Amino acid sequence: MIKYNVNTCDQIHNEFMVHFTKACENKCAFCIDAMNKGIKPQKPDVDKIFESIYAHKDNVKDVTISGGEPCLYMEELFDLVTRIKEQTTLNVNVISSLPTSCWTKRELFFQILEKIDGFAFSPQHYKEDIADKIRGRKSKYNHQTLYKML
């Protein structure tokens, strides 16, 4: 059974949460996915995910796509977001830590941002050296540059 009501501080609304992937390039100590050793990262099956969302489209208002890290699979994310926006009236939100692919595939990343209704990202920290320690790895690009572009 799927539960639709989600409490968001001051209201209750209907939301469909999509756990797009378990994969992430970060190694954050507090990550829920990192603690679940039983599920291996795999490429998202956009057809199955969309079928599930479409089947429940009349019971929800919003779809939130999170991970792991959904932006690691930028083409698949673009495909899913496009299908949702073209075939439903649902609001689409994405939660991300802005992995390297957001920088190396900036054009596609910004196309996704143009389609969705909300985007939440976790910079971890405004100082890159501290953020690298939190993420558990050295960043492959300057996040501050991307933040300014957003």
JSON list of C-alpha atoms in Angstrom, two decimals:
[
{"chain": "A", "resi": 1, "resn": "MET", "atom": "CA", "xyz": [0.00, 0.00, 0.00]},
{"chain": "A", "resi": 2, "resn": "ILE", "atom": "CA", "xyz": [1.27, 3.48, -0.86]},
{"chain": "A", "resi": 3, "resn": "LYS", "atom": "CA", "xyz": [0.78, 6.27, 1.64]},
{"chain": "A", "resi": 4, "resn": "TYR", "atom": "CA", "xyz": [0.28, 9.63, 0.00]},
{"chain": "A", "resi": 5, "resn": "ASN", "atom": "CA", "xyz": [-0.08, 12.18, 2.79]},
{"chain": "A", "resi": 6, "resn": "VAL", "atom": "CA", "xyz": [3.16, 13.93, 3.63]},
{"chain": "A", "resi": 7, "resn": "ASN", "atom": "CA", "xyz": [3.50, 16.37, 6.52]},
{"chain": "A", "resi": 8, "resn": "THR", "atom": "CA", "xyz": [5.51, 19.45, 5.53]},
{"chain": "A", "resi": 9, "resn": "CYS", "atom": "CA", "xyz": [5.69, 21.62, 8.64]},
{"chain": "A", "resi": 10, "resn": "ASP", "atom": "CA", "xyz": [2.58, 23.71, 8.05]},
{"chain": "A", "resi": 11, "resn": "GLN", "atom": "CA", "xyz": [0.45, 21.57, 5.76]},
{"chain": "A", "resi": 12, "resn": "ILE", "atom": "CA", "xyz": [-0.29, 18.09, 4.54]},
{"chain": "A", "resi": 13, "resn": "HIS", "atom": "CA", "xyz": [-0.10, 17.44, 0.83]},
{"chain": "A", "resi": 14, "resn": "ASN", "atom": "CA", "xyz": [0.13, 14.46, -1.50]},
{"chain": "A", "resi": 15, "resn": "GLU", "atom": "CA", "xyz": [3.59, 13.58, -2.77]},
{"chain": "A", "resi": 16, "resn": "PHE", "atom": "CA", "xyz": [5.15, 10.65, -4.59]},
{"chain": "A", "resi": 17, "resn": "MET", "atom": "CA", "xyz": [8.78, 10.10, -3.51]},
{"chain": "A", "resi": 18, "resn": "VAL", "atom": "CA", "xyz": [11.05, 8.48, -6.11]},
{"chain": "A", "resi": 19, "resn": "HIS", "atom": "CA", "xyz": [14.26, 6.90, -4.90]},
{"chain": "A", "resi": 20, "resn": "PHE", "atom": "CA", "xyz": [15.90, 7.21, -8.35]},
{"chain": "A", "resi": 21, "resn": "THR", "atom": "CA", "xyz": [19.14, 5.43, -7.51]},
{"chain": "A", "resi": 22, "resn": "LYS", "atom": "CA", "xyz": [21.29, 4.35, -4.60]},
{"chain": "A", "resi": 23, "resn": "ALA", "atom": "CA", "xyz": [24.46, 5.45, -6.40]},
{"chain": "A", "resi": 24, "resn": "CYS", "atom": "CA", "xyz": [26.36, 8.55, -5.28]},
{"chain": "A", "resi": 25, "resn": "GLU", "atom": "CA", "xyz": [29.92, 9.76, -5.79]},
{"chain": "A", "resi": 26, "resn": "ASN", "atom": "CA", "xyz": [30.03, 11.21, -2.27]},
{"chain": "A", "resi": 27, "resn": "LYS", "atom": "CA", "xyz": [30.85, 9.29, 0.90]},
{"chain": "A", "resi": 28, "resn": "CYS", "atom": "CA", "xyz": [28.96, 11.40, 3.44]},
{"chain": "A", "resi": 29, "resn": "ALA", "atom": "CA", "xyz": [29.03, 9.74, 6.88]},
{"chain": "A", "resi": 30, "resn": "PHE", "atom": "CA", "xyz": [25.40, 10.65, 7.57]},
{"chain": "A", "resi": 31, "resn": "CYS", "atom": "CA", "xyz": [23.99, 9.23, 4.30]},
{"chain": "A", "resi": 32, "resn": "ILE", "atom": "CA", "xyz": [21.07, 6.85, 4.69]},
{"chain": "A", "resi": 33, "resn": "ASP", "atom": "CA", "xyz": [21.91, 5.08, 1.43]},
{"chain": "A", "resi": 34, "resn": "ALA", "atom": "CA", "xyz": [25.52, 4.48, 2.47]},
{"chain": "A", "resi": 35, "resn": "MET", "atom": "CA", "xyz": [24.24, 2.68, 5.56]},
{"chain": "A", "resi": 36, "resn": "ASN", "atom": "CA", "xyz": [22.11, 0.29, 3.49]},
{"chain": "A", "resi": 37, "resn": "LYS", "atom": "CA", "xyz": [24.66, -2.24, 2.29]},
{"chain": "A", "resi": 38, "resn": "GLY", "atom": "CA", "xyz": [22.03, -4.67, 0.98]},
{"chain": "A", "resi": 39, "resn": "ILE", "atom": "CA", "xyz": [21.11, -2.72, -2.16]},
{"chain": "A", "resi": 40, "resn": "LYS", "atom": "CA", "xyz": [23.66, -2.28, -4.92]},
{"chain": "A", "resi": 41, "resn": "PRO", "atom": "CA", "xyz": [23.67, 0.89, -7.04]},
{"chain": "A", "resi": 42, "resn": "GLN", "atom": "CA", "xyz": [22.05, 0.38, -10.39]},
{"chain": "A", "resi": 43, "resn": "LYS", "atom": "CA", "xyz": [20.98, 2.43, -13.38]},
{"chain": "A", "resi": 44, "resn": "PRO", "atom": "CA", "xyz": [17.39, 3.67, -12.96]},
{"chain": "A", "resi": 45, "resn": "ASP", "atom": "CA", "xyz": [14.70, 1.91, -15.02]},
{"chain": "A", "resi": 46, "resn": "VAL", "atom": "CA", "xyz": [12.90, 5.00, -16.30]},
{"chain": "A", "resi": 47, "resn": "ASP", "atom": "CA", "xyz": [10.10, 2.97, -17.90]},
{"chain": "A", "resi": 48, "resn": "LYS", "atom": "CA", "xyz": [9.19, 1.23, -14.63]},
{"chain": "A", "resi": 49, "resn": "ILE", "atom": "CA", "xyz": [9.55, 4.39, -12.57]},
{"chain": "A", "resi": 50, "resn": "PHE", "atom": "CA", "xyz": [7.35, 6.38, -14.94]},
{"chain": "A", "resi": 51, "resn": "GLU", "atom": "CA", "xyz": [4.73, 3.59, -15.07]},
{"chain": "A", "resi": 52, "resn": "SER", "atom": "CA", "xyz": [4.51, 3.67, -11.28]},
{"chain": "A", "resi": 53, "resn": "ILE", "atom": "CA", "xyz": [4.19, 7.45, -11.16]},
{"chain": "A", "resi": 54, "resn": "TYR", "atom": "CA", "xyz": [1.61, 7.46, -13.95]},
{"chain": "A", "resi": 55, "resn": "ALA", "atom": "CA", "xyz": [-0.45, 4.78, -12.19]},
{"chain": "A", "resi": 56, "resn": "HIS", "atom": "CA", "xyz": [-0.72, 7.03, -9.12]},
{"chain": "A", "resi": 57, "resn": "LYS", "atom": "CA", "xyz": [-0.91, 10.43, -10.85]},
{"chain": "A", "resi": 58, "resn": "ASP", "atom": "CA", "xyz": [-4.50, 11.04, -9.77]},
{"chain": "A", "resi": 59, "resn": "ASN", "atom": "CA", "xyz": [-3.66, 10.51, -6.08]},
{"chain": "A", "resi": 60, "resn": "VAL", "atom": "CA", "xyz": [-0.73, 12.92, -5.80]},
{"chain": "A", "resi": 61, "resn": "LYS", "atom": "CA", "xyz": [0.16, 16.51, -6.64]},
{"chain": "A", "resi": 62, "resn": "ASP", "atom": "CA", "xyz": [3.94, 16.34, -6.49]},
{"chain": "A", "resi": 63, "resn": "VAL", "atom": "CA", "xyz": [6.75, 13.99, -7.45]},
{"chain": "A", "resi": 64, "resn": "THR", "atom": "CA", "xyz": [10.07, 14.36, -5.64]},
{"chain": "A", "resi": 65, "resn": "ILE", "atom": "CA", "xyz": [13.08, 12.62, -7.17]},
{"chain": "A", "resi": 66, "resn": "SER", "atom": "CA", "xyz": [16.00, 11.93, -4.85]},
{"chain": "A", "resi": 67, "resn": "GLY", "atom": "CA", "xyz": [18.73, 9.35, -4.56]},
{"chain": "A", "resi": 68, "resn": "GLY", "atom": "CA", "xyz": [21.39, 8.38, -3.79]},
{"chain": "A", "resi": 69, "resn": "GLU", "atom": "CA", "xyz": [22.20, 11.01, -6.34]},
{"chain": "A", "resi": 70, "resn": "PRO", "atom": "CA", "xyz": [19.73, 11.38, -9.23]},
{"chain": "A", "resi": 71, "resn": "CYS", "atom": "CA", "xyz": [22.01, 13.68, -11.24]},
{"chain": "A", "resi": 72, "resn": "LEU", "atom": "CA", "xyz": [24.53, 10.88, -11.75]},
{"chain": "A", "resi": 73, "resn": "TYR", "atom": "CA", "xyz": [22.12, 9.57, -14.38]},
{"chain": "A", "resi": 74, "resn": "MET", "atom": "CA", "xyz": [21.47, 12.88, -16.13]},
{"chain": "A", "resi": 75, "resn": "GLU", "atom": "CA", "xyz": [20.05, 11.45, -19.38]},
{"chain": "A", "resi": 76, "resn": "GLU", "atom": "CA", "xyz": [17.68, 9.16, -17.50]},
{"chain": "A", "resi": 77, "resn": "LEU", "atom": "CA", "xyz": [16.64, 11.99, -15.19]},
{"chain": "A", "resi": 78, "resn": "PHE", "atom": "CA", "xyz": [15.93, 14.23, -18.18]},
{"chain": "A", "resi": 79, "resn": "ASP", "atom": "CA", "xyz": [13.88, 11.44, -19.78]},
{"chain": "A", "resi": 80, "resn": "LEU", "atom": "CA", "xyz": [11.83, 10.87, -16.62]},
{"chain": "A", "resi": 81, "resn": "VAL", "atom": "CA", "xyz": [11.21, 14.57, -15.96]},
{"chain": "A", "resi": 82, "resn": "THR", "atom": "CA", "xyz": [10.20, 15.11, -19.59]},
{"chain": "A", "resi": 83, "resn": "ARG", "atom": "CA", "xyz": [7.71, 12.24, -19.49]},
{"chain": "A", "resi": 84, "resn": "ILE", "atom": "CA", "xyz": [6.18, 13.41, -16.22]},
{"chain": "A", "resi": 85, "resn": "LYS", "atom": "CA", "xyz": [5.80, 17.00, -17.40]},
{"chain": "A", "resi": 86, "resn": "GLU", "atom": "CA", "xyz": [4.41, 16.02, -20.82]},
{"chain": "A", "resi": 87, "resn": "GLN", "atom": "CA", "xyz": [1.99, 13.32, -19.66]},
{"chain": "A", "resi": 88, "resn": "THR", "atom": "CA", "xyz": [0.78, 14.51, -16.26]},
{"chain": "A", "resi": 89, "resn": "THR", "atom": "CA", "xyz": [-0.03, 17.71, -14.39]},
{"chain": "A", "resi": 90, "resn": "LEU", "atom": "CA", "xyz": [2.27, 16.83, -11.49]},
{"chain": "A", "resi": 91, "resn": "ASN", "atom": "CA", "xyz": [4.81, 19.19, -9.98]},
{"chain": "A", "resi": 92, "resn": "VAL", "atom": "CA", "xyz": [8.32, 17.76, -10.18]},
{"chain": "A", "resi": 93, "resn": "ASN", "atom": "CA", "xyz": [11.05, 18.41, -7.59]},
{"chain": "A", "resi": 94, "resn": "VAL", "atom": "CA", "xyz": [14.62, 17.09, -7.53]},
{"chain": "A", "resi": 95, "resn": "ILE", "atom": "CA", "xyz": [16.98, 16.77, -4.56]},
{"chain": "A", "resi": 96, "resn": "SER", "atom": "CA", "xyz": [20.71, 16.66, -5.35]},
{"chain": "A", "resi": 97, "resn": "SER", "atom": "CA", "xyz": [24.19, 17.26, -3.95]},
{"chain": "A", "resi": 98, "resn": "LEU", "atom": "CA", "xyz": [25.34, 18.63, -7.35]},
{"chain": "A", "resi": 99, "resn": "PRO", "atom": "CA", "xyz": [27.75, 15.86, -8.38]},
{"chain": "A", "resi": 100, "resn": "THR", "atom": "CA", "xyz": [30.45, 16.28, -11.02]},
{"chain": "A", "resi": 101, "resn": "SER", "atom": "CA", "xyz": [27.94, 15.45, -13.77]},
{"chain": "A", "resi": 102, "resn": "CYS", "atom": "CA", "xyz": [26.08, 18.70, -13.01]},
{"chain": "A", "resi": 103, "resn": "TRP", "atom": "CA", "xyz": [29.25, 20.49, -14.07]},
{"chain": "A", "resi": 104, "resn": "THR", "atom": "CA", "xyz": [30.40, 18.26, -16.94]},
{"chain": "A", "resi": 105, "resn": "LYS", "atom": "CA", "xyz": [26.88, 18.03, -18.37]},
{"chain": "A", "resi": 106, "resn": "ARG", "atom": "CA", "xyz": [25.84, 21.59, -17.53]},
{"chain": "A", "resi": 107, "resn": "GLU", "atom": "CA", "xyz": [23.73, 22.09, -20.64]},
{"chain": "A", "resi": 108, "resn": "LEU", "atom": "CA", "xyz": [21.58, 19.04, -19.92]},
{"chain": "A", "resi": 109, "resn": "PHE", "atom": "CA", "xyz": [21.48, 19.90, -16.21]},
{"chain": "A", "resi": 110, "resn": "PHE", "atom": "CA", "xyz": [20.11, 23.36, -16.98]},
{"chain": "A", "resi": 111, "resn": "GLN", "atom": "CA", "xyz": [17.54, 21.85, -19.37]},
{"chain": "A", "resi": 112, "resn": "ILE", "atom": "CA", "xyz": [16.31, 19.70, -16.47]},
{"chain": "A", "resi": 113, "resn": "LEU", "atom": "CA", "xyz": [16.15, 22.77, -14.21]},
{"chain": "A", "resi": 114, "resn": "GLU", "atom": "CA", "xyz": [14.00, 24.54, -16.81]},
{"chain": "A", "resi": 115, "resn": "LYS", "atom": "CA", "xyz": [11.47, 21.69, -16.79]},
{"chain": "A", "resi": 116, "resn": "ILE", "atom": "CA", "xyz": [11.09, 21.06, -13.06]},
{"chain": "A", "resi": 117, "resn": "ASP", "atom": "CA", "xyz": [9.13, 23.00, -10.45]},
{"chain": "A", "resi": 118, "resn": "GLY", "atom": "CA", "xyz": [11.59, 22.80, -7.58]},
{"chain": "A", "resi": 119, "resn": "PHE", "atom": "CA", "xyz": [15.24, 21.96, -6.97]},
{"chain": "A", "resi": 120, "resn": "ALA", "atom": "CA", "xyz": [16.86, 21.43, -3.58]},
{"chain": "A", "resi": 121, "resn": "PHE", "atom": "CA", "xyz": [20.58, 20.94, -3.32]},
{"chain": "A", "resi": 122, "resn": "SER", "atom": "CA", "xyz": [22.97, 20.36, -0.48]},
{"chain": "A", "resi": 123, "resn": "PRO", "atom": "CA", "xyz": [26.22, 22.31, -0.73]},
{"chain": "A", "resi": 124, "resn": "GLN", "atom": "CA", "xyz": [27.42, 20.68, 2.52]},
{"chain": "A", "resi": 125, "resn": "HIS", "atom": "CA", "xyz": [29.45, 23.81, 3.34]},
{"chain": "A", "resi": 126, "resn": "TYR", "atom": "CA", "xyz": [30.34, 27.12, 1.66]},
{"chain": "A", "resi": 127, "resn": "LYS", "atom": "CA", "xyz": [34.07, 26.47, 2.08]},
{"chain": "A", "resi": 128, "resn": "GLU", "atom": "CA", "xyz": [35.21, 23.85, -0.42]},
{"chain": "A", "resi": 129, "resn": "ASP", "atom": "CA", "xyz": [37.82, 22.24, 1.85]},
{"chain": "A", "resi": 130, "resn": "ILE", "atom": "CA", "xyz": [35.25, 21.71, 4.62]},
{"chain": "A", "resi": 131, "resn": "ALA", "atom": "CA", "xyz": [32.64, 20.53, 2.10]},
{"chain": "A", "resi": 132, "resn": "ASP", "atom": "CA", "xyz": [35.18, 18.01, 0.73]},
{"chain": "A", "resi": 133, "resn": "LYS", "atom": "CA", "xyz": [35.66, 16.61, 4.23]},
{"chain": "A", "resi": 134, "resn": "ILE", "atom": "CA", "xyz": [31.90, 16.28, 4.71]},
{"chain": "A", "resi": 135, "resn": "ARG", "atom": "CA", "xyz": [31.48, 14.64, 1.29]},
{"chain": "A", "resi": 136, "resn": "GLY", "atom": "CA", "xyz": [34.38, 12.32, 2.05]},
{"chain": "A", "resi": 137, "resn": "ARG", "atom": "CA", "xyz": [36.20, 13.10, -1.20]},
{"chain": "A", "resi": 138, "resn": "LYS", "atom": "CA", "xyz": [38.00, 15.89, -3.02]},
{"chain": "A", "resi": 139, "resn": "SER", "atom": "CA", "xyz": [35.71, 17.75, -5.39]},
{"chain": "A", "resi": 140, "resn": "LYS", "atom": "CA", "xyz": [36.46, 17.50, -9.11]},
{"chain": "A", "resi": 141, "resn": "TYR", "atom": "CA", "xyz": [35.17, 21.01, -9.84]},
{"chain": "A", "resi": 142, "resn": "ASN", "atom": "CA", "xyz": [34.64, 24.32, -8.05]},
{"chain": "A", "resi": 143, "resn": "HIS", "atom": "CA", "xyz": [31.11, 24.13, -6.65]},
{"chain": "A", "resi": 144, "resn": "GLN", "atom": "CA", "xyz": [31.04, 27.88, -6.00]},
{"chain": "A", "resi": 145, "resn": "THR", "atom": "CA", "xyz": [31.14, 28.56, -9.74]},
{"chain": "A", "resi": 146, "resn": "LEU", "atom": "CA", "xyz": [28.12, 26.34, -10.32]},
{"chain": "A", "resi": 147, "resn": "TYR", "atom": "CA", "xyz": [26.28, 27.85, -7.33]},
{"chain": "A", "resi": 148, "resn": "LYS", "atom": "CA", "xyz": [26.71, 31.30, -8.88]},
{"chain": "A", "resi": 149, "resn": "MET", "atom": "CA", "xyz": [25.29, 30.01, -12.18]},
{"chain": "A", "resi": 150, "resn": "LEU", "atom": "CA", "xyz": [22.20, 28.75, -10.39]}
]
